[in-house]
Short mmCIF file of C-alpha atoms in Angstrom, two decimals:
data_model
loop_
_atom_site.label_atom_id
_atom_site.label_comp_id
_atom_site.label_asym_id
_atom_site.label_seq_id
_atom_site.Cartn_x
_atom_site.Cartn_y
_atom_site.Cartn_z
CA MET A 1 0.11 0.20 0.03
CA LYS A 2 1.22 3.40 -0.32
CA LYS A 3 1.49 5.67 1.85
CA ARG A 4 -0.92 9.33 2.31
CA GLY A 5 0.74 12.10 0.48
CA HIS A 6 3.54 10.04 -1.47
CA GLY A 7 1.36 9.19 -5.07
CA ASN A 8 1.95 9.57 -8.22
CA ARG A 9 0.57 12.95 -9.19
CA SER A 10 0.46 14.83 -12.69
CA TRP A 11 3.62 17.09 -13.83
CA ILE A 12 4.65 19.63 -16.86
CA LYS A 13 8.14 19.21 -17.54
CA ILE A 14 9.55 22.48 -19.39
CA ASP A 15 13.46 22.52 -20.41
CA GLN A 16 15.59 25.50 -21.34
CA ASN A 17 14.68 25.19 -24.99
CA GLY A 18 11.06 24.99 -24.72
CA ASN A 19 10.23 21.88 -24.86
CA SER A 20 7.28 20.07 -22.55
CA LYS A 21 6.65 16.99 -21.48
CA ILE A 22 3.70 15.20 -19.11
CA LEU A 23 5.50 13.08 -16.26
CA GLU A 24 3.67 11.23 -13.63
CA LEU A 25 6.25 11.62 -10.30
CA ASP A 26 5.56 11.20 -7.00
CA LYS A 27 6.65 13.64 -4.20
CA ALA A 28 9.80 11.79 -2.77
CA LYS A 29 11.25 11.54 -5.93
CA ILE A 30 10.53 15.44 -6.55
CA MET A 31 12.26 16.41 -3.37
CA ARG A 32 15.65 14.30 -4.04
CA GLN A 33 15.84 16.11 -7.76
CA CYS A 34 15.63 19.30 -6.29
CA SER A 35 16.87 18.60 -2.90
CA LEU A 36 13.95 20.52 -1.30
CA PRO A 37 11.74 19.58 1.83
CA SER A 38 8.39 18.24 1.76
CA ARG A 39 7.03 21.59 3.69
CA ASP A 40 7.66 23.28 -0.40
CA LEU A 41 6.53 20.83 -1.83
CA ARG A 42 3.19 21.75 0.14
CA LEU A 43 2.58 24.85 -1.17
CA LEU A 44 2.08 23.20 -4.77
CA ASP A 45 -0.80 20.94 -3.38
CA PRO A 46 -3.61 22.61 -5.22
CA LEU A 47 -6.11 21.15 -2.41
CA PHE A 48 -4.83 23.38 -0.41
CA ILE A 49 -4.69 27.65 -0.41
CA TYR A 50 -1.65 29.36 0.94
CA PRO A 51 -0.91 32.87 0.20
CA SER A 52 1.62 33.87 -1.98
CA THR A 53 5.57 32.84 -1.42
CA ILE A 54 8.20 32.92 -3.31
CA LEU A 55 11.35 30.36 -1.80
CA GLY A 56 14.69 30.52 -2.82
CA ARG A 57 16.50 26.89 -2.19
CA GLU A 58 20.11 25.23 -2.89
CA LYS A 59 19.21 23.95 -6.01
CA ALA A 60 15.25 25.21 -6.91
CA ILE A 61 13.25 28.61 -6.31
CA VAL A 62 10.01 27.42 -5.15
CA VAL A 63 7.10 29.47 -6.74
CA SER A 64 3.44 30.23 -5.11
CA LEU A 65 1.64 32.79 -6.72
CA GLU A 66 -2.19 32.61 -6.90
CA GLN A 67 -2.97 29.70 -9.47
CA ILE A 68 0.52 29.38 -10.85
CA ARG A 69 2.58 26.59 -8.29
CA CYS A 70 5.95 25.57 -10.04
CA ILE A 71 9.27 24.53 -8.86
CA ILE A 72 11.86 26.10 -11.28
CA THR A 73 15.66 24.58 -11.53
CA SER A 74 18.65 26.24 -13.60
CA GLU A 75 17.34 23.67 -16.13
CA GLU A 76 13.76 22.75 -15.90
CA VAL A 77 10.57 24.35 -14.50
CA ILE A 78 8.52 21.42 -13.30
CA LEU A 79 4.77 22.35 -12.81
CA MET A 80 1.76 21.28 -11.49
CA ASN A 81 -0.62 19.79 -14.13
CA SER A 82 -3.97 21.74 -14.43
CA LEU A 83 -6.79 22.91 -16.37
CA ASP A 84 -6.61 25.70 -14.99
CA ARG A 85 -6.32 28.57 -17.28
CA SER A 86 -3.89 30.92 -15.78
CA VAL A 87 -1.13 27.17 -15.63
CA LEU A 88 -2.32 26.31 -19.65
CA GLN A 89 -1.52 30.17 -20.56
CA TYR A 90 2.23 29.92 -17.62
CA LYS A 91 3.16 26.98 -20.00
CA SER A 92 2.56 28.02 -23.67
CA GLU A 93 3.94 30.99 -22.81
CA LEU A 94 6.68 30.30 -21.52
CA SER A 95 7.84 27.71 -24.08
CA LYS A 96 7.04 30.09 -26.77
CA ARG A 97 9.69 32.62 -25.17
CA LEU A 98 11.99 29.92 -24.84
CA GLN A 99 11.64 28.48 -28.19
CA THR A 100 12.00 32.40 -29.77
CA ASN A 101 14.80 33.09 -27.81
CA LYS A 102 16.81 30.28 -28.64
CA ASP A 103 18.96 31.72 -30.60
CA GLN A 104 19.44 35.11 -28.84
CA VAL A 105 21.53 36.07 -25.78
CA ASP A 106 19.59 36.81 -22.69
CA ASP A 107 20.83 38.45 -19.85
CA LEU A 108 18.66 36.78 -17.05
CA PRO A 109 19.62 33.37 -16.86
CA PHE A 110 16.90 30.58 -17.86
CA GLU A 111 15.12 30.41 -14.01
CA PHE A 112 15.09 34.03 -13.68
CA ARG A 113 12.75 34.16 -17.28
CA ALA A 114 10.70 31.71 -15.52
CA LEU A 115 10.61 33.52 -12.69
CA GLU A 116 9.88 36.83 -14.64
CA LEU A 117 6.77 35.08 -16.97
CA ALA A 118 5.29 34.13 -13.13
CA LEU A 119 5.54 37.09 -11.86
CA GLU A 120 4.29 38.89 -14.62
CA LEU A 121 1.19 36.57 -15.10
CA THR A 122 0.64 37.30 -11.36
CA CYS A 123 0.20 41.03 -11.86
CA VAL A 124 -1.46 40.92 -15.03
CA SER A 125 -4.11 39.13 -13.74
CA LEU A 126 -4.67 40.65 -10.48
CA ASP A 127 -4.69 44.16 -12.09
CA ALA A 128 -7.69 42.41 -14.26
CA GLN A 129 -9.46 41.58 -11.45
CA VAL A 130 -9.33 44.37 -9.90
CA LYS A 131 -10.57 46.62 -13.48
CA GLU A 132 -13.52 43.78 -13.54
CA LEU A 133 -14.15 44.85 -9.93
CA GLU A 134 -13.86 48.63 -10.38
CA MET A 135 -16.50 47.97 -13.84
CA GLU A 136 -19.14 46.38 -11.41
CA ILE A 137 -18.51 48.17 -8.35
CA TYR A 138 -18.69 51.84 -9.08
CA PRO A 139 -22.61 51.73 -10.40
CA VAL A 140 -23.73 49.90 -7.29
CA LEU A 141 -22.15 52.68 -5.20
CA ASP A 142 -23.65 55.16 -7.35
CA GLU A 143 -26.99 53.67 -7.22
CA LEU A 144 -26.92 52.92 -3.42
CA ALA A 145 -25.63 56.75 -2.87
CA SER A 146 -28.90 57.55 -4.99
CA SER A 147 -31.62 55.39 -3.77
CA ILE A 148 -30.50 53.08 -0.13
CA ASN A 149 -32.27 50.52 -0.31
CA THR A 150 -31.57 47.08 0.95
CA LEU A 151 -31.20 45.17 -2.27
CA ASN A 152 -28.10 47.97 -3.06
CA LEU A 153 -27.21 47.63 0.22
CA GLU A 154 -26.59 43.50 0.15
CA ARG A 155 -24.62 44.09 -3.57
CA ALA A 156 -23.06 46.63 -1.65
CA ARG A 157 -21.62 44.25 0.83
CA ARG A 158 -20.82 41.12 -0.95
CA LEU A 159 -18.75 43.26 -2.91
CA LYS A 160 -16.93 44.69 -0.50
CA GLY A 161 -16.01 41.68 1.11
CA HIS A 162 -14.57 40.48 -2.54
CA LEU A 163 -12.57 43.84 -2.52
CA LEU A 164 -10.73 42.75 1.05
CA ALA A 165 -10.26 39.46 -0.20
CA LEU A 166 -8.72 40.79 -3.00
CA THR A 167 -6.94 43.19 -1.34
CA GLN A 168 -5.13 40.51 0.81
CA ARG A 169 -4.09 38.53 -1.76
CA VAL A 170 -2.49 41.71 -3.94
CA GLN A 171 -0.93 42.81 -0.57
CA LYS A 172 0.57 39.28 0.08
CA VAL A 173 2.14 39.55 -3.44
CA HIS A 174 3.67 42.95 -2.69
CA ASP A 175 5.10 41.98 0.93
CA GLU A 176 6.78 38.78 -0.85
CA ILE A 177 8.44 40.99 -3.56
CA GLU A 178 9.20 43.54 -0.39
CA HIS A 179 10.87 40.82 1.40
CA LEU A 180 13.07 39.34 -1.08
CA MET A 181 14.25 42.57 -1.84
CA ASP A 182 15.00 43.74 1.25
CA ASP A 183 16.80 40.58 1.80
CA ASP A 184 20.34 39.91 -0.72
CA GLY A 185 20.67 36.37 1.12
CA ASP A 186 17.56 35.08 -0.79
CA MET A 187 18.41 36.88 -3.97
CA ALA A 188 21.55 35.41 -4.05
CA GLU A 189 19.62 32.08 -3.46
CA MET A 190 17.79 32.54 -6.41
CA TYR A 191 20.96 33.09 -8.95
CA LEU A 192 20.85 29.16 -9.58
CA THR A 193 23.01 28.74 -12.70
CA GLU A 194 25.95 30.58 -11.12
CA LYS A 195 25.50 28.43 -8.17
CA LYS A 196 25.93 25.35 -10.17
CA LYS A 197 28.65 26.70 -12.38
CA ARG A 198 30.71 27.82 -9.31
CA SER A 199 30.07 23.79 -7.75
CA GLU A 200 31.21 21.94 -11.33
CA VAL A 201 34.48 24.29 -11.40
CA TYR A 202 35.43 23.88 -7.56
CA SER A 203 34.53 19.83 -8.28
CA LEU A 204 36.55 20.12 -11.50
CA GLY A 205 39.55 22.28 -9.35
CA ASP A 206 39.85 19.96 -6.76
CA GLY A 207 40.00 17.19 -8.44
CA GLN A 208 42.75 18.37 -10.27
CA ASN A 209 44.66 19.70 -7.39
CA LEU A 210 43.84 16.13 -5.14
CA TYR A 211 44.98 13.63 -8.24
CA GLY A 212 47.29 15.18 -10.38
CA GLY A 213 49.79 15.26 -8.59
CA THR A 214 50.23 11.72 -6.88
CA ARG A 215 52.01 9.18 -8.04
CA MET A 216 51.25 5.82 -6.78
CA VAL A 217 53.89 4.76 -4.13
CA SER A 218 53.84 0.59 -3.04
CA LYS A 219 53.34 -0.22 0.42
CA SER A 220 56.34 -2.47 1.13
CA ALA A 221 58.68 0.23 -0.02
CA PRO A 222 61.04 2.43 2.76
CA VAL A 223 59.98 5.36 3.72
CA SER A 224 63.32 7.51 3.84
CA PRO A 225 63.05 10.66 6.15
CA VAL A 226 64.16 12.68 2.85
CA ALA A 227 61.23 11.23 0.83
CA SER A 228 58.89 12.06 3.94
CA THR A 229 59.80 15.35 4.13
CA ASN A 230 58.94 16.32 0.41
CA GLY A 231 56.22 14.51 0.92
CA ALA A 232 55.02 16.72 3.62
CA PHE A 233 56.37 19.74 2.08
CA ARG A 234 54.36 18.81 -1.36
CA LEU A 235 51.31 18.24 0.45
CA GLN A 236 51.62 21.52 2.21
CA ARG A 237 52.28 23.38 -1.20
CA THR A 238 49.00 21.46 -2.85
CA PHE A 239 46.95 22.45 0.45
CA SER A 240 48.12 26.49 0.29
CA SER A 241 47.17 26.60 -3.47
CA ILE A 242 43.95 24.58 -2.96
CA VAL A 243 42.99 27.39 0.47
CA SER A 244 44.40 30.47 -2.44
CA SER A 245 42.26 28.83 -5.49
CA SER A 246 39.66 28.74 -3.24
CA LYS A 247 39.74 32.01 -1.75
CA GLN A 248 40.27 33.27 -4.78
CA GLY A 249 36.77 31.85 -6.52
CA SER A 250 35.21 32.99 -2.92
CA LEU A 251 36.30 36.79 -3.69
CA MET A 252 34.74 36.43 -7.49
CA SER A 253 31.67 34.81 -6.99
CA SER A 254 31.40 37.43 -3.99
CA SER A 255 31.38 40.80 -6.63
CA SER A 256 29.39 38.74 -8.98
CA ALA A 257 26.51 37.40 -6.54
CA GLY A 258 26.76 41.45 -6.17
CA GLU A 259 25.95 42.14 -9.53
CA ASN A 260 23.18 39.49 -9.62
CA ILE A 261 21.65 40.04 -6.85
CA GLU A 262 21.37 43.89 -8.72
CA GLN A 263 20.44 42.38 -11.59
CA LEU A 264 17.42 40.68 -9.87
CA GLU A 265 16.65 43.24 -7.14
CA MET A 266 16.18 45.17 -10.88
CA LEU A 267 13.73 42.75 -11.84
CA LEU A 268 11.85 42.71 -8.65
CA GLU A 269 11.62 46.30 -8.64
CA ALA A 270 9.86 46.23 -12.21
CA TYR A 271 6.45 43.95 -11.20
CA PHE A 272 7.17 45.48 -7.11
CA VAL A 273 6.36 48.50 -9.53
CA VAL A 274 3.32 46.82 -10.98
CA ILE A 275 1.77 45.12 -7.68
CA GLY A 276 1.81 48.28 -5.98
CA HIS A 277 0.25 50.47 -8.15
CA THR A 278 -2.64 47.87 -8.59
CA LEU A 279 -2.67 48.12 -4.74
CA SER A 280 -2.99 51.63 -5.07
CA LYS A 281 -6.13 51.18 -6.98
CA LEU A 282 -7.31 48.90 -4.74
CA LEU A 283 -6.94 50.88 -1.31
CA SER A 284 -8.97 53.81 -3.75
CA LEU A 285 -11.81 51.93 -4.50
CA LYS A 286 -11.79 50.92 -0.69
CA GLU A 287 -11.72 55.17 0.19
CA TYR A 288 -14.37 54.94 -2.25
CA ILE A 289 -16.81 52.63 -0.84
CA ASP A 290 -15.85 54.27 2.19
CA ASP A 291 -17.24 58.04 1.14
CA THR A 292 -20.30 55.84 -0.09
CA GLU A 293 -20.71 55.04 3.56
CA ASP A 294 -20.27 58.09 4.90
CA LEU A 295 -22.42 59.45 2.61
CA ILE A 296 -24.90 57.25 3.35
CA ASN A 297 -24.81 58.05 7.26
CA ILE A 298 -24.55 61.30 6.61
CA LYS A 299 -28.40 60.79 4.52
CA LEU A 300 -29.51 58.83 7.45
CA GLY A 301 -28.66 61.02 9.69
CA ASN A 302 -30.78 63.69 7.92
CA VAL A 303 -33.43 61.56 7.84
CA GLN A 304 -33.43 60.66 11.18
CA ASN A 305 -33.80 64.84 12.04
CA GLN A 306 -36.41 64.92 9.63
CA LEU A 307 -38.78 62.54 11.49
CA ILE A 308 -37.04 63.97 15.14
CA GLN A 309 -38.64 67.42 13.42
CA PHE A 310 -41.55 66.08 12.50
CA GLU A 311 -42.12 64.15 15.77
CA LEU A 312 -41.63 67.50 17.90
CA LEU A 313 -44.27 69.15 16.03
CA LEU A 314 -46.66 66.55 16.32
CA THR A 315 -46.02 66.28 20.38
CA ALA A 316 -46.61 70.20 20.61
CA ALA A 317 -49.67 69.70 17.94
CA ASN A 318 -50.82 66.88 20.92
CA PHE A 319 -49.92 69.16 23.24
CA VAL A 320 -52.32 72.37 22.24
CA ALA A 321 -55.46 69.49 21.09
CA THR A 322 -55.29 68.32 24.84
CA ILE A 323 -55.71 71.89 26.50
CA PHE A 324 -58.46 72.42 24.10
CA ALA A 325 -60.31 68.91 24.85
CA VAL A 326 -59.82 69.43 28.36
CA VAL A 327 -61.84 73.22 28.59
CA THR A 328 -64.45 71.47 26.31
CA GLY A 329 -64.64 68.38 28.70
CA ILE A 330 -65.16 70.37 31.27
CA PHE A 331 -67.84 72.57 30.23
CA GLY A 332 -69.39 68.86 28.93
CA MET A 333 -69.56 68.04 32.17
CA ASN A 334 -73.86 68.08 33.84
CA PHE A 335 -73.01 71.22 36.48
CA ALA A 336 -75.42 74.15 36.69
CA ALA A 337 -73.84 77.04 35.70
CA SER A 338 -74.98 81.04 34.66
CA ILE A 339 -73.48 80.48 31.55
CA PHE A 340 -75.23 78.45 29.87
CA ASP A 341 -78.48 80.94 29.93
CA TYR A 342 -76.74 82.55 27.35
CA PRO A 343 -76.77 80.37 23.55
CA SER A 344 -74.10 82.27 22.48
CA ALA A 345 -71.66 81.72 25.16
CA PHE A 346 -70.05 79.00 25.07
CA ASN A 347 -69.31 79.02 21.60
CA TRP A 348 -67.40 82.23 22.33
CA VAL A 349 -65.40 79.81 24.43
CA LEU A 350 -64.49 77.46 21.75
CA VAL A 351 -62.95 80.41 20.06
CA MET A 352 -61.42 82.12 23.05
CA THR A 353 -59.83 78.53 24.08
CA GLY A 354 -58.76 77.85 20.00
CA ILE A 355 -57.69 81.53 19.81
CA GLY A 356 -55.54 80.55 23.09
CA CYS A 357 -54.19 76.89 21.87
CA ALA A 358 -52.77 78.66 18.27
CA PHE A 359 -51.59 81.13 20.14
CA VAL A 360 -49.60 78.69 22.53
CA TYR A 361 -49.08 76.17 19.34
CA PHE A 362 -46.70 79.30 17.71
CA SER A 363 -45.13 80.16 20.57
CA PHE A 364 -43.36 76.34 20.90
CA LEU A 365 -42.38 76.92 17.09
CA PHE A 366 -40.99 80.79 18.02
CA TYR A 367 -39.00 78.94 20.94
CA PHE A 368 -38.26 75.76 18.20
CA ARG A 369 -36.87 78.45 15.78
CA HIS A 370 -34.53 80.77 18.66
CA LYS A 371 -33.40 77.90 20.06
CA LYS A 372 -32.12 76.48 16.27
CA VAL A 373 -33.54 72.93 17.10
CA PHE A 374 -34.58 72.94 13.19
CA PRO A 375 -35.41 75.82 10.79
CA LEU A 376 -38.40 76.99 9.78
#
């Protein structure tokens, strides 16, 4: 029985000439071939959602940018086989560029060209999603500002959640590129072609120094003091030459590494500006949403103030009407009074009470206007 997580999976392998083929590989073989720990391969698993990450290892670069998840070495790209549009576009575009520039001299090594294409497609994809979101969210916000109802509020809430999720994804890519630009050690680890050439030169140099000047000596032959002294001197001279060559190689590698770091830094800086522009558009869109929310709150506050004013007017009118009802209720009681001997007397009472109630009501309005409770 196969262990869990060690089954064969379909991978796309693209070499330096742009030739691609589909292979069935397991994780153990990829880990041995690329010298990667198992935790790095989890970033390539399409069943899990991980934030965007770019890791520089000894023999490979692990790239997990949105849907593009691949392993880049100095000679090939191992891409997770998928029917996703981004993966198919990366495969076709990389093969096309490698085949087109096969005979041309390019300043960028193979791994940087593969990494550049992953960054380019990721930035283009995120920017296209931002533009699509802008085209969808601006009309909704304008309609919400003019007509506040439950349907428009629900649409705005859904689009705001989409905006926040997209902002987090763009922010993670932005932070990852910034982290690489700030760390020279990580950028030096990503120059795989230079490390491969340097290791080959060191292996050839060590072989010549250690085995080029040796000679076979019989085990039974006597060893003279002079011969042993000369042998020790040769060994010391060989060791000193190895140390000097290694120091010279380290100095050359450090100078070339500084140049390569600058080259990679310029590459990352270009896409850092692009993703920064995309992030600024998202932040501007978020500010527009916040401004729309402030406008809605102002409108709702204005409506609430109008309702309070109307309620205040109704309360004052109710108070005045209560006074009038109290007067009419008193005269409607069954008690003996001389005023009932005059038929028009009760009418005059009602007129005077109405005039008094109107005076009280307008006194309230004048007081409200004086206190600037609401404009009249």
